[in-house]
């Protein structure tokens, strides 16, 4: 089957698509792509923009079963992209383990169980490549390795809650034939990210740090040697992948959503590109007294590329970082 044949013709006709966590980093990127594609009608995925409903925790607190049922009863979704989660960087993962475990278990249990009760036709639930085993026999990491060993101890609470989400979706597929699938994005970055220095992920936190260093005329200090390698994906590239998965037929139970293996980049290089955007490279330095964490965790993007349309192109790191820095500098109401 070709990539084009694999997609539905009028994907949003007679559909109600809800996006939980619709105002976070990934949810906002899906909103952007839905608006862009409505204007261009490019991938033909959104001819009916009204089919989409983006939700915040202010609309429904999904840790509550009662509110989750209210959501499904009121909106009767046919399709769900489930992004809502308690998410954070290293500090939050290590210092708020109980919250990361309990809130994510509760949100996921409520959403998946209720989606089954309301006979949702397709649900795409979000995992993460950071929940894969800490030690793997070979790189790249593939979808099949998800449960093959413990996650890194720093984020085990978050990781096991997310792994249960995969088991939960699989159980409904196997016992009831529900079309509930999972996707595992690699490190995401882009506009609307959380730029908080303690709670945020590495790339937005570095942008914020560089901004503050320049403002106070101090060094831009990167913790560790800068040598660890990471794969990043620009949030709008990820959004296109998620919509493609939502409307593709016969998708596998878990798909890694990543940039290619060869796009892996060192944290030092990411910091350099950020410093360039601020014209502050001369004041950048590494502080090797801090530990580096895992050296690499290369993942494979082969499976998702089999279903992406041939017209799909990745955003380069240079462009993605530039757009993210511009958004950070030009947006008053940001998460810092
Ligand atoms: N960021 C990454 O690098 C990354 C990488 C891999 C996978 N992921 C996954 O991608 C998904 C989206 O992540 P993100 O980066 O967009 O996170 P985010 O910006 O923190 O957004 C998370 C969203 O979840 C919502 N949420 C949290 N608690 C909720 C609750 N009790 N009830 C209802 N909604 C709730 C939040 O709503 P409000 O803001 O309205 O409170 C927010 O919109 C998550 O499942 C995450 O695990 C992210």
Coordinates of C-alpha atoms and ligand atoms in Angstrom, one line a residue:
X1 CA 0.0 0.0 0.0
X2 CA 1.4 3.4 -0.9
X3 CA 1.6 6.3 1.6
X4 CA -1.4 8.0 0.0
X5 CA -3.6 5.0 -0.2
X6 CA -3.0 4.4 3.5
X7 CA -4.8 7.6 4.5
X8 CA -8.5 8.2 4.6
X9 CA -10.0 10.5 1.8
X10 CA -12.0 12.9 3.9
X11 CA -10.5 12.2 7.3
X12 CA -12.5 14.7 9.4
X13 CA -16.0 14.2 7.8
X14 CA -18.5 13.2 10.5
X15 CA -15.8 13.2 13.2
X16 CA -15.4 14.8 16.5
X17 CA -11.7 14.9 17.5
X18 CA -10.7 15.9 21.0
X19 CA -7.2 16.7 22.0
X20 CA -6.5 16.4 25.7
X21 CA -3.6 18.6 26.9
X22 CA -4.5 20.7 23.8
X23 CA -2.8 23.9 25.2
X24 CA 0.6 22.4 26.1
X25 CA 3.7 22.3 23.8
X26 CA 2.5 19.5 21.6
X27 CA -1.2 20.5 21.7
X28 CA -0.5 24.0 20.6
X29 CA 1.6 22.7 17.7
X30 CA -1.4 20.5 16.6
X31 CA -3.5 23.6 16.7
X32 CA -1.0 25.4 14.4
X33 CA -0.9 22.6 11.9
X34 CA -4.7 22.2 11.9
X35 CA -5.0 26.0 11.1
X36 CA -2.2 25.9 8.5
X37 CA -3.7 22.9 6.8
X38 CA -7.2 24.3 6.7
X39 CA -5.7 27.3 4.9
X40 CA -3.7 25.2 2.4
X41 CA -5.7 22.0 2.5
X42 CA -2.3 20.5 2.0
X43 CA -2.4 17.1 3.6
X44 CA -6.2 17.0 3.3
X45 CA -6.4 16.1 7.0
X46 CA -8.5 19.0 8.2
X47 CA -11.1 20.1 5.8
X48 CA -13.5 20.4 8.7
X49 CA -11.6 22.5 11.3
X50 CA -14.7 22.5 13.6
X51 CA -14.2 18.8 14.1
X52 CA -11.4 19.6 16.5
X53 CA -11.8 20.4 20.2
X54 CA -8.6 21.3 22.2
X55 CA -8.9 20.9 25.9
X56 CA -7.1 22.3 28.9
X57 CA -7.1 21.1 32.5
X58 CA -9.3 24.2 33.2
X59 CA -12.0 22.6 31.1
X60 CA -11.9 19.1 32.7
X61 CA -9.5 17.8 35.3
X62 CA -8.8 14.3 33.9
X63 CA -7.5 13.0 37.3
X64 CA -11.2 12.9 38.2
X65 CA -13.2 10.1 36.7
X66 CA -16.4 12.1 37.1
X67 CA -15.0 15.0 35.0
X68 CA -13.6 12.7 32.4
X69 CA -17.0 11.1 32.0
X70 CA -18.6 14.5 31.7
X71 CA -16.2 15.4 28.9
X72 CA -17.1 12.3 26.9
X73 CA -20.8 12.6 27.6
X74 CA -20.8 16.3 26.5
X75 CA -18.7 16.0 23.4
X76 CA -19.2 12.4 22.2
X77 CA -15.8 12.2 20.5
X78 CA -15.2 9.8 17.7
X79 CA -11.4 10.3 17.8
X80 CA -9.0 11.2 20.7
X81 CA -5.4 12.4 20.7
X82 CA -4.5 11.9 24.4
X83 CA -1.6 14.2 25.3
X84 CA -2.6 15.4 28.8
X85 CA 0.1 14.4 31.3
X86 CA 2.1 15.6 34.2
X87 CA 5.4 16.3 32.3
X88 CA 8.8 17.7 33.3
X89 CA 12.5 17.7 33.1
X90 CA 15.1 15.9 35.3
X91 CA 14.5 18.0 38.4
X92 CA 10.7 17.5 38.4
X93 CA 11.0 13.8 37.6
X94 CA 13.4 13.2 40.5
X95 CA 11.7 15.4 43.1
X96 CA 8.0 14.9 42.4
X97 CA 7.9 11.1 41.8
X98 CA 4.6 10.5 43.7
X99 CA 2.8 13.2 41.7
X100 CA 4.3 12.0 38.4
X101 CA 3.2 8.4 39.2
X102 CA -0.3 9.0 40.7
X103 CA -1.5 11.9 38.4
X104 CA -0.3 10.1 35.2
X105 CA -1.8 6.8 36.3
X106 CA -5.1 8.5 37.1
X107 CA -5.4 10.6 34.0
X108 CA -4.5 7.6 31.7
X109 CA -6.8 5.2 33.5
X110 CA -9.8 7.6 33.3
X111 CA -9.3 8.5 29.6
X112 CA -8.7 5.0 28.3
X113 CA -11.5 3.4 30.2
X114 CA -14.0 6.2 29.3
X115 CA -12.9 6.1 25.6
X116 CA -13.8 2.4 25.5
X117 CA -17.1 3.0 27.2
X118 CA -18.0 5.8 24.7
X119 CA -16.9 3.6 21.7
X120 CA -14.2 6.0 20.5
X121 CA -13.2 4.8 16.9
X122 CA -9.5 5.7 17.2
X123 CA -7.4 6.9 20.1
X124 CA -3.7 7.9 19.9
X125 CA -2.1 8.0 23.3
X126 CA 1.3 9.7 24.0
X127 CA 4.2 7.9 25.6
X128 CA 7.8 9.1 25.3
X129 CA 11.1 7.6 24.2
X130 CA 12.5 8.6 27.7
X131 CA 10.5 5.7 29.2
X132 CA 12.4 3.0 27.2
X133 CA 15.0 0.9 29.0
X134 CA 18.0 2.7 30.3
X135 CA 20.3 -0.1 29.0
X136 CA 19.7 -1.7 25.6
X137 CA 21.9 -4.3 23.8
X138 CA 22.0 -2.4 20.5
X139 CA 21.2 1.0 19.0
X140 CA 18.9 2.3 17.6
X141 CA 16.1 1.7 20.1
X142 CA 13.0 0.3 18.4
X143 CA 9.4 0.1 19.5
X144 CA 9.7 -3.6 20.5
X145 CA 12.2 -2.8 23.2
X146 CA 9.8 -0.8 25.4
X147 CA 9.4 -3.3 28.2
X148 CA 12.8 -5.0 27.9
X149 CA 14.4 -3.5 31.0
X150 CA 14.0 -0.9 33.7
X151 CA 13.9 2.8 32.8
X152 CA 16.5 5.3 34.1
X153 CA 16.1 5.6 37.9
X154 CA 15.7 9.4 37.6
X155 CA 12.4 9.1 35.8
X156 CA 11.1 5.7 36.8
X157 CA 7.8 6.9 38.3
X158 CA 6.8 8.8 35.2
X159 CA 8.1 6.0 33.0
X160 CA 6.2 3.2 34.6
X161 CA 3.0 5.2 34.6
X162 CA 3.5 5.7 30.8
X163 CA 4.4 2.1 30.3
X164 CA 1.1 1.1 31.9
X165 CA -0.7 3.3 29.3
X166 CA 0.8 1.1 26.6
X167 CA -0.3 -2.0 28.4
X168 CA -3.8 -0.6 28.9
X169 CA -4.3 0.4 25.2
X170 CA -2.9 -3.0 24.1
X171 CA -5.3 -4.9 26.5
X172 CA -8.3 -3.0 25.0
X173 CA -7.0 -3.8 21.5
X174 CA -6.6 -7.5 22.3
X175 CA -9.8 -8.1 24.3
X176 CA -12.2 -5.7 22.6
X177 CA -10.6 -4.8 19.2
X178 CA -10.5 -1.1 20.1
X179 CA -8.3 0.9 17.8
X180 CA -6.2 2.4 20.7
X181 CA -2.6 3.0 19.7
X182 CA 0.4 4.7 21.3
X183 CA 3.1 7.0 20.0
X184 CA 6.5 7.7 21.6
X185 CA 7.9 11.1 20.7
X186 CA 11.6 11.8 21.3
X187 CA 12.6 15.2 22.9
X188 CA 10.2 17.8 21.7
X189 CA 10.9 21.5 21.5
X190 CA 9.2 24.5 20.0
X191 CA 6.9 27.5 20.8
X192 CA 4.7 27.2 23.9
X193 CA 7.2 25.0 25.7
X194 CA 7.9 25.2 29.4
X195 CA 10.9 27.5 29.8
X196 CA 11.1 27.1 33.6
X197 CA 14.8 26.6 34.7
X198 CA 13.9 23.8 37.2
X199 CA 10.7 22.2 35.7
X200 CA 11.5 22.5 32.0
X201 CA 13.3 20.2 29.5
X202 CA 16.9 20.8 28.6
X203 CA 16.5 22.9 25.4
X204 CA 13.9 25.4 26.6
X205 CA 15.7 25.7 29.9
X206 CA 19.0 26.5 28.0
X207 CA 17.2 29.2 26.0
X208 CA 15.9 30.8 29.2
X209 CA 19.4 30.5 30.8
X210 CA 21.1 32.1 27.8
X211 CA 18.6 35.0 27.9
X212 CA 19.2 35.6 31.6
X213 CA 23.0 35.4 31.2
X214 CA 23.0 38.0 28.4
X215 CA 20.6 40.2 30.4
X216 CA 22.8 40.1 33.5
X217 CA 26.1 40.2 31.5
X218 CA 27.3 36.9 33.0
X219 CA 28.6 33.6 31.5
X220 CA 26.1 31.2 29.8
X221 CA 27.0 28.1 31.8
X222 CA 26.0 24.6 30.6
X223 CA 26.0 21.9 33.2
X224 CA 28.1 18.8 32.3
X225 CA 30.6 18.3 29.5
X226 CA 28.1 19.0 26.7
X227 CA 29.0 15.7 25.1
X228 CA 25.8 13.6 25.6
X229 CA 23.9 13.1 22.3
X230 CA 20.2 13.6 21.9
X231 CA 17.5 13.5 19.1
X232 CA 15.1 16.4 19.1
X233 CA 11.9 16.9 17.1
X234 CA 10.3 20.2 16.3
X235 CA 6.8 20.3 17.8
X236 CA 5.1 21.1 14.5
X237 CA 6.8 18.2 12.8
X238 CA 5.6 16.0 15.6
X239 CA 2.1 17.4 15.2
X240 CA 2.0 16.4 11.5
X241 CA 3.1 12.9 12.5
X242 CA 0.4 12.6 15.1
X243 CA -2.4 13.7 12.7
X244 CA -1.0 11.3 10.1
X245 CA -1.2 8.4 12.7
X246 CA -4.7 9.4 13.7
X247 CA -6.0 9.1 10.2
X248 CA -3.9 6.2 8.9
X249 CA -5.3 2.8 8.8
X250 CA -3.8 -0.3 10.4
X251 CA -1.2 1.6 12.5
X252 CA 0.9 -0.5 14.8
X253 CA 0.3 -0.5 18.6
X254 CA 3.3 1.7 19.3
X255 CA 5.2 4.1 16.9
X256 CA 8.3 6.0 17.8
X257 CA 8.0 9.6 16.5
X258 CA 11.5 11.0 16.0
X259 CA 13.9 12.8 13.8
X260 CA 16.3 10.5 11.9
X261 CA 19.2 8.8 13.7
X262 CA 21.8 10.9 11.9
X263 CA 20.2 14.1 13.3
X264 CA 21.4 13.2 16.8
X265 CA 23.2 16.3 18.2
X266 CA 25.3 17.0 21.3
X267 CA 24.0 19.1 24.1
X268 CA 27.0 21.3 23.6
X269 CA 26.1 21.9 19.9
X270 CA 22.5 22.7 20.9
X271 CA 23.8 25.3 23.4
X272 CA 26.0 26.7 20.7
X273 CA 23.1 27.2 18.3
X274 CA 21.1 28.8 21.1
X275 CA 24.0 31.1 22.0
X276 CA 24.3 32.1 18.3
X277 CA 20.7 33.2 18.3
X278 CA 21.5 35.5 21.2
X279 CA 24.9 36.5 19.7
X280 CA 26.4 35.3 23.0
X281 CA 28.8 32.5 22.0
X282 CA 31.8 34.2 23.5
X283 CA 30.4 33.9 27.0
X284 CA 29.4 30.2 26.8
X285 CA 31.2 27.6 28.9
X286 CA 30.7 24.1 30.2
X287 CA 30.8 23.2 33.9
X288 CA 32.1 19.6 33.9
X289 CA 31.6 19.3 37.7
X290 CA 28.0 18.4 36.9
X291 CA 27.2 14.9 35.8
X292 CA 26.2 14.2 32.2
X293 CA 23.5 11.6 32.6
X294 CA 23.0 9.0 29.9
X295 CA 25.5 9.4 27.0
X296 CA 23.0 8.6 24.2
X297 CA 19.7 7.0 23.5
X298 CA 19.4 6.9 19.7
X299 CA 16.0 5.8 18.5
X300 CA 14.8 4.6 15.1
X301 CA 12.3 6.6 13.0
X302 CA 11.9 3.9 10.3
X303 CA 8.3 2.8 11.2
X304 CA 6.8 6.3 11.2
X305 CA 8.5 7.2 8.0
X306 CA 6.7 4.3 6.3
X307 CA 3.4 6.1 6.8
X308 CA 4.4 9.7 6.5
X309 CA 3.4 11.3 3.1
X310 CA 6.3 11.7 0.7
X311 CA 5.9 15.5 0.9
X312 CA 6.8 15.6 4.6
X313 CA 10.0 17.3 5.5
X314 CA 11.7 17.7 8.8
X315 CA 12.5 21.2 10.2
X316 CA 16.3 21.6 10.7
X317 CA 17.5 22.1 14.2
X318 CA 18.9 25.5 13.2
X319 CA 15.5 26.7 12.0
X320 CA 13.6 25.1 14.8
X321 CA 15.8 26.7 17.5
X322 CA 15.7 30.1 15.8
X323 CA 11.8 30.0 15.7
X324 CA 11.7 28.8 19.3
X325 CA 14.0 31.6 20.5
X326 CA 12.0 34.2 18.5
X327 CA 8.8 32.9 20.1
X328 CA 10.4 33.1 23.6
X329 CA 11.6 36.7 23.0
X330 CA 8.3 37.9 21.5
X331 CA 5.8 36.3 23.8
X332 CA 4.8 38.0 27.0
X333 CA 2.6 35.3 28.5
X334 CA 5.0 32.3 28.5
X335 CA 5.8 29.5 31.0
X336 CA 9.0 30.5 32.7
Ligands
LIG1 N1 7.9 17.7 25.8 C1 8.6 16.6 25.5 O1 9.8 16.6 25.2 C2 7.9 15.2 25.3 C3 8.6 14.1 24.8 C4 8.0 12.9 24.7 C5 6.6 12.8 25.0 N2 5.9 13.9 25.5 C6 4.5 13.6 25.8 O2 3.7 14.5 25.0 C7 2.5 14.8 25.7 C8 2.4 16.3 25.7 O3 3.5 16.9 26.3 P1 3.8 18.5 26.3 O4 5.3 18.6 26.2 O5 2.9 19.2 25.4 O6 3.4 18.8 27.8 P2 2.9 20.1 28.4 O7 3.2 21.3 27.6 O8 3.2 20.1 29.9 O9 1.3 19.9 28.3 C9 0.7 18.9 29.1 C10 -0.8 19.2 29.0 O10 -1.5 18.3 29.9 C11 -2.5 19.0 30.5 N3 -2.8 18.4 31.8 C12 -2.0 18.2 32.8 N4 -2.7 17.7 33.9 C13 -4.0 17.6 33.5 C14 -5.2 17.2 34.1 N5 -5.2 16.7 35.4 N6 -6.3 17.2 33.4 C15 -6.4 17.7 32.2 N7 -5.3 18.1 31.5 C16 -4.1 18.0 32.2 C17 -2.0 20.4 30.7 O11 -3.1 21.3 30.7 P3 -3.1 22.8 31.3 O12 -1.8 23.4 30.8 O13 -4.3 23.4 30.7 O14 -3.0 22.6 32.8 C18 -1.2 20.6 29.4 O15 -1.9 21.2 28.4 C19 2.6 14.2 27.1 O16 1.9 13.1 27.2 C20 4.1 13.9 27.2 O17 4.3 12.9 28.1 C21 6.5 15.1 25.6

